[in-house]
XYZ file of C-alpha atoms in Angstrom:
700
model
C 30.569 5.696 -5.883
C 32.095 2.214 -5.656
C 29.808 -0.795 -5.602
C 30.688 -3.756 -3.445
C 27.793 -5.882 -4.743
C 28.842 -8.839 -6.824
C 28.018 -9.183 -10.488
C 24.945 -11.070 -11.552
C 26.041 -14.471 -12.779
C 25.519 -15.501 -16.364
C 22.994 -18.080 -15.241
C 20.830 -15.404 -13.564
C 20.916 -12.641 -16.171
C 17.518 -11.768 -17.626
C 16.842 -10.104 -20.968
C 13.532 -8.209 -20.910
C 11.570 -8.048 -24.156
C 8.133 -6.648 -24.827
C 6.499 -6.849 -28.209
C 3.213 -5.176 -29.106
C 2.028 -4.306 -25.576
C -1.424 -2.682 -25.572
C -3.305 -1.622 -22.445
C -6.912 -0.572 -21.878
C -8.860 0.941 -18.984
C -12.596 1.318 -18.514
C -13.714 4.818 -19.455
C -16.283 5.567 -16.756
C -16.516 9.307 -17.286
C -17.021 9.790 -20.995
C -20.263 11.409 -22.200
C -21.581 8.114 -23.547
C -20.676 6.304 -20.337
C -22.404 8.910 -18.173
C -25.500 8.871 -20.375
C -25.633 5.065 -20.321
C -25.205 4.916 -16.550
C -27.978 7.473 -15.993
C -30.300 5.643 -18.347
C -29.667 2.298 -16.682
C -30.397 3.818 -13.282
C -33.655 5.381 -14.474
C -34.596 2.570 -16.815
C -35.698 5.202 -19.345
C -34.150 7.285 -22.097
C -33.990 11.070 -22.215
C -37.466 11.339 -23.793
C -39.021 9.171 -21.067
C -39.476 5.978 -23.036
C -38.431 2.676 -21.524
C -35.118 1.302 -22.717
C -34.018 -2.270 -23.086
C -30.768 -3.981 -22.297
C -29.477 -3.516 -25.820
C -30.062 0.258 -25.733
C -28.398 0.588 -22.362
C -25.467 -1.530 -23.511
C -24.964 0.776 -26.472
C -24.023 3.526 -24.023
C -22.093 1.290 -21.651
C -18.641 2.478 -20.564
C -16.087 1.802 -23.266
C -12.508 0.646 -22.938
C -10.019 3.460 -23.380
C -6.680 2.448 -24.865
C -3.671 3.889 -23.039
C -0.837 1.882 -24.652
C -0.667 1.177 -28.392
C 1.459 -1.793 -29.490
C 4.551 -0.652 -27.607
C 7.657 -2.745 -28.187
C 11.223 -2.741 -26.988
C 13.879 -4.682 -25.090
C 16.541 -4.287 -22.441
C 19.521 -6.598 -22.436
C 21.730 -7.296 -19.391
C 24.188 -4.439 -19.044
C 21.838 -1.800 -20.492
C 19.886 1.107 -19.014
C 16.601 1.652 -20.863
C 14.891 4.974 -20.118
C 11.153 5.455 -20.593
C 10.416 9.100 -21.272
C 7.411 11.130 -22.231
C 5.108 13.845 -20.895
C 2.728 13.216 -18.023
C -0.013 10.779 -18.990
C 1.981 9.162 -21.784
C 1.838 5.688 -20.217
C 5.326 5.362 -18.725
C 4.237 4.137 -15.300
C 1.629 1.808 -16.775
C 4.213 0.200 -19.051
C 6.681 -0.132 -16.172
C 4.063 -1.791 -13.952
C 3.251 -4.214 -16.766
C 6.929 -5.122 -17.157
C 7.231 -5.699 -13.406
C 4.147 -7.901 -13.178
C 2.322 -5.295 -11.071
C -0.400 -4.299 -13.467
C -3.381 -2.662 -11.721
C -6.508 -4.770 -11.812
C -8.370 -2.046 -13.698
C -5.967 -2.335 -16.658
C -6.736 -4.864 -19.395
C -3.700 -6.055 -21.298
C -2.895 -7.395 -24.758
C 0.546 -8.903 -25.138
C 2.967 -9.659 -22.341
C 6.636 -9.076 -21.616
C 9.067 -11.977 -21.678
C 12.189 -12.662 -19.626
C 14.721 -14.698 -21.565
C 11.926 -15.506 -23.965
C 9.546 -16.802 -21.273
C 6.631 -15.188 -19.399
C 7.322 -13.706 -16.000
C 7.003 -16.509 -13.455
C 6.856 -16.168 -9.678
C 10.431 -17.387 -9.420
C 11.689 -14.905 -11.978
C 9.642 -12.169 -10.309
C 11.729 -12.605 -7.184
C 14.742 -11.582 -9.266
C 13.035 -8.342 -10.330
C 13.520 -5.278 -8.139
C 10.767 -2.659 -8.385
C 11.328 0.841 -6.975
C 8.122 2.874 -6.762
C 7.983 6.590 -7.432
C 6.704 7.201 -3.907
C 9.188 5.952 -1.318
C 7.083 3.544 0.747
C 9.179 3.232 3.878
C 8.334 3.090 7.566
C 9.043 6.554 8.938
C 10.003 5.450 12.455
C 12.639 2.907 11.371
C 16.255 3.873 10.850
C 18.018 3.301 7.533
C 19.822 0.267 8.925
C 16.656 -1.185 10.482
C 14.752 -0.738 7.216
C 17.356 -2.653 5.217
C 18.034 -5.188 7.982
C 14.415 -6.310 8.313
C 14.082 -6.476 4.521
C 17.230 -8.588 4.298
C 16.056 -10.997 6.986
C 12.792 -11.531 5.098
C 13.890 -11.428 1.454
C 17.303 -13.029 1.257
C 17.468 -16.804 0.704
C 16.916 -19.016 3.723
C 20.243 -20.736 2.981
C 22.123 -17.596 4.050
C 23.017 -17.221 7.706
C 22.015 -14.191 9.745
C 25.627 -12.978 9.644
C 25.722 -13.260 5.848
C 22.468 -11.302 5.536
C 23.814 -8.613 7.859
C 26.990 -8.445 5.737
C 24.827 -7.901 2.628
C 23.098 -5.019 4.397
C 26.478 -3.481 5.212
C 27.575 -3.848 1.572
C 24.427 -2.127 0.286
C 24.773 0.719 2.781
C 28.389 1.295 1.798
C 27.671 0.910 -1.920
C 24.942 3.547 -1.853
C 26.844 5.959 0.390
C 24.372 5.668 3.283
C 26.956 5.122 6.011
C 26.568 8.593 7.505
C 22.816 8.245 7.976
C 22.432 4.536 8.722
C 21.296 5.262 12.299
C 18.941 8.091 11.293
C 15.212 7.414 11.065
C 13.555 7.650 7.662
C 11.264 10.379 8.933
C 8.299 12.011 7.282
C 6.052 15.039 7.379
C 5.841 15.298 11.168
C 9.219 13.846 12.113
C 12.471 14.910 10.490
C 14.676 12.166 9.092
C 16.956 11.557 6.133
C 17.001 13.767 3.041
C 15.025 13.109 -0.117
C 18.026 11.751 -1.993
C 18.880 9.430 0.879
C 15.286 8.184 1.024
C 15.449 7.346 -2.667
C 18.743 5.515 -2.207
C 17.219 3.538 0.661
C 14.383 2.518 -1.665
C 16.917 1.409 -4.262
C 18.917 -0.410 -1.592
C 15.768 -2.214 -0.481
C 15.701 -3.876 -3.903
C 19.467 -4.308 -4.230
C 19.505 -6.580 -1.199
C 18.343 -9.514 -3.329
C 20.963 -8.719 -5.987
C 18.223 -8.560 -8.658
C 18.720 -9.451 -12.288
C 16.295 -6.741 -13.405
C 15.736 -3.361 -11.725
C 12.639 -1.295 -12.550
C 12.436 2.270 -11.232
C 9.549 4.717 -11.518
C 10.918 8.275 -11.807
C 13.739 7.811 -9.275
C 15.108 11.314 -9.913
C 11.870 13.220 -9.256
C 12.282 15.760 -6.481
C 16.075 15.482 -6.430
C 18.559 18.186 -7.302
C 20.611 17.726 -10.472
C 23.756 16.537 -8.675
C 21.917 13.975 -6.527
C 19.976 12.773 -9.568
C 23.196 12.451 -11.535
C 24.805 10.385 -8.776
C 21.766 8.125 -8.633
C 21.773 7.522 -12.386
C 25.527 6.871 -12.261
C 24.782 4.236 -9.625
C 22.193 2.655 -11.919
C 24.711 2.556 -14.745
C 27.188 0.778 -12.489
C 24.505 -1.692 -11.509
C 23.815 -2.351 -15.190
C 27.518 -2.945 -15.795
C 27.238 -5.724 -13.241
C 25.063 -7.762 -15.616
C 21.678 -6.314 -14.691
C 18.910 -5.024 -16.923
C 17.842 -1.574 -15.701
C 14.594 0.025 -16.892
C 13.587 3.385 -15.475
C 11.141 6.165 -16.180
C 12.737 9.598 -16.123
C 11.011 12.960 -16.156
C 12.844 16.016 -17.483
C 16.475 14.837 -17.129
C 19.409 17.206 -17.381
C 21.718 17.045 -20.386
C 24.488 15.338 -18.364
C 22.063 12.765 -17.017
C 20.606 12.085 -20.463
C 24.048 11.335 -21.898
C 24.472 8.467 -19.419
C 21.465 6.569 -20.784
C 21.954 3.646 -23.157
C 18.547 3.290 -24.787
C 15.458 5.452 -24.959
C 11.787 4.658 -25.445
C 9.883 7.912 -25.993
C 6.105 7.696 -25.486
C 3.421 10.128 -26.553
C -0.141 9.428 -25.390
C 0.626 5.717 -25.276
C 2.290 5.598 -28.710
C 5.953 5.008 -29.428
C 7.550 8.148 -30.867
C 11.131 6.919 -30.728
C 12.927 3.739 -29.742
C 16.653 3.229 -29.997
C 19.970 4.545 -28.759
C 19.518 7.623 -26.566
C 22.411 9.409 -28.280
C 20.787 8.950 -31.720
C 17.401 10.529 -30.886
C 18.371 13.962 -32.210
C 19.642 12.428 -35.481
C 16.399 10.462 -35.885
C 14.187 13.524 -35.552
C 16.528 15.552 -37.758
C 16.098 12.958 -40.525
C 12.336 13.330 -40.186
C 12.443 17.089 -40.584
C 12.682 18.280 -36.973
C 16.100 19.726 -36.218
C 17.015 20.445 -32.623
C 17.807 24.149 -32.100
C 21.344 25.017 -31.103
C 22.008 25.005 -27.367
C 18.791 23.177 -26.424
C 18.874 20.160 -24.118
C 18.103 16.995 -26.079
C 15.723 15.805 -23.355
C 13.769 19.069 -23.440
C 13.552 18.950 -27.228
C 12.225 15.400 -27.480
C 9.729 15.995 -24.653
C 8.425 19.029 -26.536
C 7.998 16.806 -29.584
C 6.160 14.162 -27.548
C 3.901 16.831 -26.063
C 2.989 18.168 -29.514
C 4.562 21.551 -28.801
C 6.742 21.629 -31.959
C 5.586 22.461 -35.464
C 7.206 22.408 -38.870
C 6.792 24.372 -42.089
C 4.211 21.879 -43.408
C 2.626 20.386 -40.290
C 0.825 21.876 -37.326
C 1.354 20.549 -33.790
C -1.153 17.686 -33.967
C -0.078 16.645 -37.450
C 3.593 16.815 -36.497
C 3.054 14.510 -33.526
C 1.012 12.100 -35.653
C 3.754 12.133 -38.282
C 6.471 11.266 -35.765
C 4.418 8.526 -34.141
C 3.677 6.906 -37.478
C 7.311 7.078 -38.488
C 8.362 5.284 -35.313
C 5.685 2.605 -35.664
C 6.431 1.953 -39.325
C 10.166 1.913 -38.687
C 9.575 -0.884 -36.191
C 7.868 -2.834 -39.007
C 10.603 -2.062 -41.510
C 13.489 -2.863 -39.166
C 12.091 -5.302 -36.607
C 15.346 -5.680 -34.641
C 14.732 -4.990 -30.964
C 17.661 -2.598 -30.642
C 15.705 0.113 -32.468
C 17.369 3.084 -34.134
C 21.077 3.116 -33.344
C 24.405 4.217 -34.727
C 24.840 2.929 -38.255
C 21.105 2.807 -38.940
C 19.805 4.665 -41.938
C 16.570 5.821 -43.454
C 16.661 4.807 -47.111
C 14.876 7.046 -49.552
C 12.214 4.422 -50.291
C 11.633 3.730 -46.602
C 11.531 7.406 -45.741
C 9.055 8.065 -48.547
C 6.757 5.326 -47.283
C 6.981 6.671 -43.759
C 6.203 10.209 -44.825
C 3.304 9.211 -47.069
C 1.669 7.094 -44.372
C 2.208 9.639 -41.630
C 1.035 12.614 -43.654
C -2.247 10.907 -44.543
C -3.058 9.857 -40.961
C -5.389 12.259 -39.195
C -6.576 10.395 -36.087
C -4.161 8.790 -33.640
C -6.867 6.406 -32.417
C -7.361 5.000 -35.915
C -5.881 1.764 -37.213
C -2.090 1.337 -37.022
C 0.024 3.217 -39.521
C 0.301 1.496 -42.837
C 1.411 2.573 -46.314
C -1.394 4.074 -48.297
C -2.866 2.940 -51.660
C -1.789 -0.656 -51.113
C 1.901 0.198 -51.133
C 4.212 -2.241 -49.408
C 6.748 -1.232 -46.832
C 10.146 -2.585 -47.853
C 11.815 -4.587 -45.123
C 15.518 -3.893 -44.688
C 17.377 -7.196 -45.230
C 20.191 -6.103 -42.924
C 17.662 -5.452 -40.184
C 16.067 -8.841 -40.744
C 19.485 -10.484 -40.542
C 20.348 -8.640 -37.347
C 16.976 -9.641 -35.946
C 17.742 -13.285 -36.682
C 21.110 -12.929 -34.954
C 19.438 -11.350 -31.945
C 16.852 -14.130 -31.669
C 19.553 -16.766 -31.909
C 21.446 -15.012 -29.133
C 18.328 -14.944 -26.956
C 17.751 -18.662 -27.597
C 21.326 -19.440 -26.534
C 20.892 -17.356 -23.403
C 17.641 -19.132 -22.550
C 19.239 -22.512 -23.173
C 22.189 -21.703 -20.919
C 19.822 -20.548 -18.178
C 17.819 -23.773 -18.398
C 20.980 -25.845 -18.098
C 22.108 -24.031 -14.961
C 18.703 -24.534 -13.389
C 17.705 -20.903 -12.813
C 14.310 -21.368 -14.415
C 13.764 -25.023 -13.679
C 15.484 -25.185 -10.280
C 13.315 -25.147 -7.152
C 14.660 -22.292 -4.992
C 12.987 -21.748 -1.661
C 9.849 -19.685 -2.040
C 10.400 -17.661 1.118
C 13.576 -16.134 2.475
C 12.651 -17.044 6.066
C 10.668 -19.779 7.716
C 7.195 -19.075 9.064
C 8.450 -18.785 12.646
C 11.263 -16.467 11.551
C 8.840 -14.306 9.576
C 6.610 -13.998 12.648
C 9.512 -13.076 14.932
C 10.999 -10.550 12.494
C 7.655 -8.932 11.712
C 6.735 -8.803 15.408
C 9.970 -6.990 16.224
C 9.530 -4.647 13.277
C 5.939 -3.875 14.257
C 7.025 -2.951 17.767
C 9.704 -0.597 16.443
C 7.442 0.907 13.788
C 4.918 1.962 16.426
C 7.318 2.962 19.175
C 6.835 6.691 18.564
C 3.058 6.474 18.323
C 1.767 4.033 20.939
C 3.983 5.400 23.723
C 4.242 9.002 22.582
C 4.061 11.805 25.098
C 0.816 13.000 23.474
C -0.830 9.667 24.270
C 0.544 9.651 27.811
C -0.630 13.229 28.346
C -4.087 12.543 26.914
C -4.775 9.443 28.993
C -3.211 10.963 32.104
C -5.350 14.114 31.991
C -8.590 12.228 31.303
C -7.808 9.661 34.029
C -7.128 12.338 36.655
C -10.168 14.362 35.604
C -12.414 11.304 35.785
C -10.953 10.325 39.146
C -11.631 13.796 40.545
C -15.214 13.911 39.265
C -15.999 10.488 40.740
C -13.737 10.932 43.777
C -14.269 7.980 46.139
C -17.870 7.503 44.959
C -17.513 3.737 45.090
C -16.514 3.556 48.771
C -20.089 3.993 49.956
C -22.288 0.886 50.055
C -25.561 2.644 49.186
C -27.695 2.242 46.094
C -27.451 6.007 45.583
C -23.648 5.845 45.388
C -23.778 2.746 43.155
C -25.725 4.684 40.521
C -22.869 7.201 40.335
C -20.304 4.392 40.304
C -22.046 2.855 37.282
C -21.426 6.108 35.436
C -17.670 5.826 36.078
C -17.631 2.194 34.941
C -19.520 3.031 31.739
C -17.371 6.097 31.028
C -14.136 4.125 31.396
C -15.495 1.446 29.098
C -16.629 3.899 26.411
C -13.462 5.983 26.522
C -11.205 2.966 26.088
C -13.420 1.428 23.391
C -13.928 4.585 21.314
C -10.262 5.494 21.527
C -9.259 2.021 20.363
C -11.727 2.082 17.446
C -10.677 5.418 16.015
C -6.956 4.818 16.511
C -7.139 1.425 14.781
C -9.343 2.774 12.026
C -6.432 4.240 10.045
C -3.970 1.399 10.522
C -4.578 -0.666 7.417
C -5.622 2.180 5.068
C -2.238 3.766 5.847
C -0.357 0.477 5.434
C -2.220 -0.857 2.396
C 0.328 0.332 -0.172
C 3.171 -0.991 1.949
C 1.522 -4.407 2.253
C 0.850 -4.573 -1.494
C 4.461 -3.632 -2.216
C 5.924 -6.161 0.196
C 3.593 -8.958 -0.816
C 4.401 -8.316 -4.468
C 8.080 -8.710 -3.568
C 7.376 -12.041 -1.877
C 8.708 -10.873 1.493
C 6.335 -12.802 3.748
C 3.104 -14.692 4.087
C 0.134 -12.482 4.820
C -0.845 -14.679 7.755
C 2.607 -14.243 9.344
C 2.326 -10.468 8.985
C -1.184 -10.454 10.406
C -0.429 -12.648 13.421
C 2.711 -10.643 14.199
C 0.750 -7.402 13.921
C -1.958 -8.816 16.190
C 0.542 -10.042 18.782
C 2.241 -6.654 18.886
C -1.074 -5.084 19.883
C -0.865 -6.585 23.364
C 2.163 -4.698 24.711
C 1.695 -1.615 22.523
C -2.038 -0.983 22.917
C -2.715 -2.230 26.463
C 0.098 -0.631 28.478
C -1.341 2.903 28.617
C -4.981 1.790 29.121
C -3.801 -0.337 32.054
C -2.277 2.764 33.612
C -5.494 4.679 32.996
C -7.591 2.037 34.784
C -5.128 1.943 37.667
C -5.638 5.689 38.243
C -9.419 5.889 37.898
C -10.082 2.679 39.798
C -8.525 3.861 43.045
C -9.411 7.550 42.672
C -13.014 6.604 42.045
C -13.048 4.318 45.046
C -14.166 1.204 43.231
C -14.346 -2.086 45.069
C -11.259 -2.693 47.224
C -10.845 -6.348 46.390
C -7.996 -7.930 44.438
C -10.316 -10.220 42.491
C -12.640 -7.338 41.596
C -9.702 -5.128 40.557
C -8.149 -7.690 38.219
C -11.577 -8.632 36.849
C -12.213 -4.959 36.045
C -8.750 -4.547 34.513
C -8.903 -7.692 32.375
C -12.486 -7.002 31.356
C -11.600 -3.478 30.215
C -8.570 -4.799 28.313
C -10.748 -7.420 26.611
C -13.276 -4.776 25.567
C -10.415 -2.595 24.300
C -9.099 -5.434 22.118
C -12.592 -6.115 20.744
C -13.076 -2.416 19.978
C -9.682 -2.234 18.320
C -10.551 -5.306 16.250
C -13.744 -3.616 15.098
C -11.764 -0.529 14.081
C -9.217 -2.663 12.215
C -12.027 -4.550 10.474
C -13.735 -1.349 9.325
C -10.435 0.067 8.106
C -9.428 -3.152 6.330
C -12.835 -3.455 4.659
C -13.475 0.138 3.630
C -9.856 1.302 3.008
C -11.119 4.891 2.748
C -10.441 7.083 5.765
C -13.474 9.395 5.536
C -15.968 6.640 4.814
C -14.430 4.475 7.527
C -14.871 7.295 10.057
C -18.542 7.599 9.163
C -19.164 3.868 9.461
C -17.276 3.671 12.753
C -19.151 6.624 14.261
C -22.560 5.150 13.386
C -21.673 1.710 14.743
C -20.049 3.063 17.901
C -23.003 5.303 18.767
C -25.473 2.496 18.145
C -23.535 0.150 20.430
C -23.347 2.848 23.079
C -27.094 3.487 23.063
C -27.988 -0.184 23.496
C -25.147 -0.793 25.975
C -27.505 -0.754 28.978
C -26.554 2.465 30.746
C -28.828 4.986 29.059
C -31.773 2.646 28.482
C -32.717 -0.230 30.756
C -35.957 -1.162 29.001
C -35.348 -1.204 25.244
C -38.476 -1.802 23.100
C -38.833 -5.472 22.260
C -38.883 -4.958 18.497
C -35.376 -3.409 18.554
C -33.951 -5.037 21.679
C -32.061 -7.598 19.553
C -29.521 -4.882 18.692
C -27.961 -5.153 22.138
C -26.748 -8.670 21.355
C -24.694 -7.223 18.494
C -23.045 -4.683 20.812
C -19.804 -5.573 22.547
C -20.468 -2.549 24.813
C -23.528 -4.348 26.212
C -21.540 -7.445 27.116
C -18.558 -5.461 28.394
C -20.675 -3.217 30.627
C -22.496 -6.177 32.149
C -19.188 -7.956 32.737
C -17.754 -4.978 34.629
C -20.945 -4.627 36.684
C -20.613 -8.237 37.805
C -16.970 -7.639 38.715
C -18.016 -4.702 40.898
C -21.182 -6.032 42.553
C -20.980 -9.822 42.514
C -21.328 -11.030 46.134
C -21.440 -7.464 47.463
C -24.135 -6.180 49.841
C -25.580 -2.715 49.201
C -28.081 -0.742 51.290
C -31.159 1.092 50.087
C -31.446 4.370 52.008
C -34.429 5.839 50.126
C -32.296 7.976 47.826
C -29.912 9.089 50.553
C -26.183 8.454 50.912
C -25.438 8.513 54.633
C -22.079 7.336 55.983
C -21.976 3.861 57.510
C -25.226 2.865 55.849
C -25.049 -0.578 57.427
C -25.577 1.013 60.835
C -28.437 3.328 59.850
C -31.932 2.137 60.837
C -33.451 3.859 57.794
C -31.336 1.748 55.432
C -32.235 -1.795 54.421
C -29.901 -4.342 52.832
C -30.658 -5.279 49.249
C -31.032 -9.080 49.014
C -28.761 -11.067 46.611
C -29.987 -10.637 43.055
C -32.004 -7.564 43.972
C -29.564 -5.069 42.534
C -30.912 -5.639 39.036
C -34.168 -3.986 40.002
C -32.731 -1.362 42.357
C -30.063 -0.176 39.875
C -32.220 -0.721 36.769
C -29.722 -3.143 35.260
C -30.266 -5.491 32.325
C -28.441 -8.374 34.013
C -28.400 -10.130 37.359
C -25.018 -9.390 38.910
C -25.010 -12.719 40.768
C -24.966 -14.752 37.552
C -21.871 -16.418 36.177
C -19.904 -13.895 34.003
C -20.639 -15.554 30.667
C -20.217 -12.186 28.920
C -16.473 -12.830 28.796
C -17.093 -15.721 26.405
C -19.248 -13.504 24.207
C -16.473 -10.902 24.055
C -13.931 -13.589 23.166
C -16.278 -14.715 20.393
C -16.475 -11.135 19.064
C -12.686 -10.909 19.216
C -12.154 -14.160 17.290
C -14.816 -13.306 14.691
C -13.480 -9.815 14.043
C -9.871 -11.018 13.767
C -10.787 -13.745 11.268
C -12.775 -11.283 9.175
C -9.859 -8.825 9.242
C -7.548 -11.442 7.752
C -9.841 -12.198 4.819
C -10.504 -8.485 4.253
C -6.757 -7.877 4.072
C -6.315 -10.808 1.752
C -8.900 -9.372 -0.613
C -7.634 -5.780 -0.549
C -3.930 -6.590 -0.804
C -4.176 -9.302 -3.442
C -1.129 -9.460 -5.713
C -1.818 -7.539 -8.906
């Protein structure tokens, strides 16, 4: 696979170093934590006596350490693999290196890039490929990379130059055959798993990053596809990039392509150095790899504690190997770790064995020689460490001179207006299969025809009896549109949360630009089918044949639909849990329906204030005014005769009298101020949605 991407210039190369990284999470489910939580809730201990703050604090949740002084480095041109069994801390370490540490993780130590902490500018030169391919299923491969390029590439590049970069990435990753195929997902077939992974890698290659971090990129791929992907990563590293990846259960051929290896076991370093020297390292420590066994399988068995020796059981063997690795890092502090030409002197090996053999608990203090013995430091290692640090200082100095760190590159790849336009177009294309799907058309069409048949021409009669039936059609249309909008919008942001966090962490756009573009795309995507629904039911139901009344009904229903959708988006953006959001939405929707004015005209005074919190109340009253404002109806004593105006038994209802005759909560002759109330609901909900998104998608 030939790469057309240019090399990373000397002035943009980044050396990643991490020294003594420790990570902690809050242990909420330990026995002490559960006991302390229960006691704080009850305010009493198990024997019934009252407890104080000090006693409750003694059983407070403790911090659980998940990374233990992990150290290593990746120079430009290298591929560093993080390996270990599940739960060993690979993903946590990778997220720390990429500046995407979860908020629940507390950290000691920090990685450096050319000897400096990770800044926002440097972070834009770091590509991060997640284990789960977060891609929009309805976009094609080309559209996915094109929109990313328009948003992420520097603003100084022209649109043609950005499109050329997209073409280079597609050709480099061998995606030419599927560039016009949608990504696809569970319900809609698209590209293959290997192609999806390459699209995710290409998403990060667009910016020509100096550092590429990948979380298990080969998971779920066959051996040949995984091998091709790793070969691509090696070629990217040869272009002056630092590549760090977690790999789970690699094949022997794939393992041989790796430059350096960091083997983790329950958060501890078990081996760090050249990948090809791992078997020699463990052989020197008394664990010889059986003939014909894959090196990767062997070292993963060691990290899992599944290998014993003649003198040590599984737990002791793992503790021994961890201590040896940690003490070796003290003895030979060079960042390159164990490599060809390294040796374990007899004195060093003896110190390692003595310390490891005496250690019984991995959570105890760091390995150290016992009985006050000193660990001899290898002078050659110290000299090589000094050479390495001098090299890093020269690299940092050269970068400062060229202005990579100190220069002021544009923060965003596109202007605010360009971000809005690009995101608006993308939002339309992302939802093209959903908003206008045949299922939606079929659903609304069937319900519209059914409603039109049930209320067939009920509104043509001018009697109070017929108006009561017409009110049912108006209220049904309002509720159907509102409830549909709420429960469709409910899952929007919970489903897109991970995507927003990923894209915001990459610095693709301002959140406000994304939000306004998403809001603007609602108008054509969410209102086209409801408009068709109203068009069918309005004329089949025989509602008022007046152009002003028709457009007032249509616009009023659209306004209520937007308010309902905003409520659904707000619930989804606030709760971010689908099941809980459904419960909250159902309770709120039913409450608003009950106080909307159709089922109850005289609500008890002590709870009547609820109707002013219901957009259904204002929407229903607005549609009633559109239907009856300035219209004369006839009271025929519960009858519905034809031509009521000519019947002597029918009397005209005076202006303003419909409120009493139809048991309404509003005078239909008043000015339609409810529209302003609905606009206020719409503005309030949309503002709250923005701040809810800002809180739940904060950069981590």
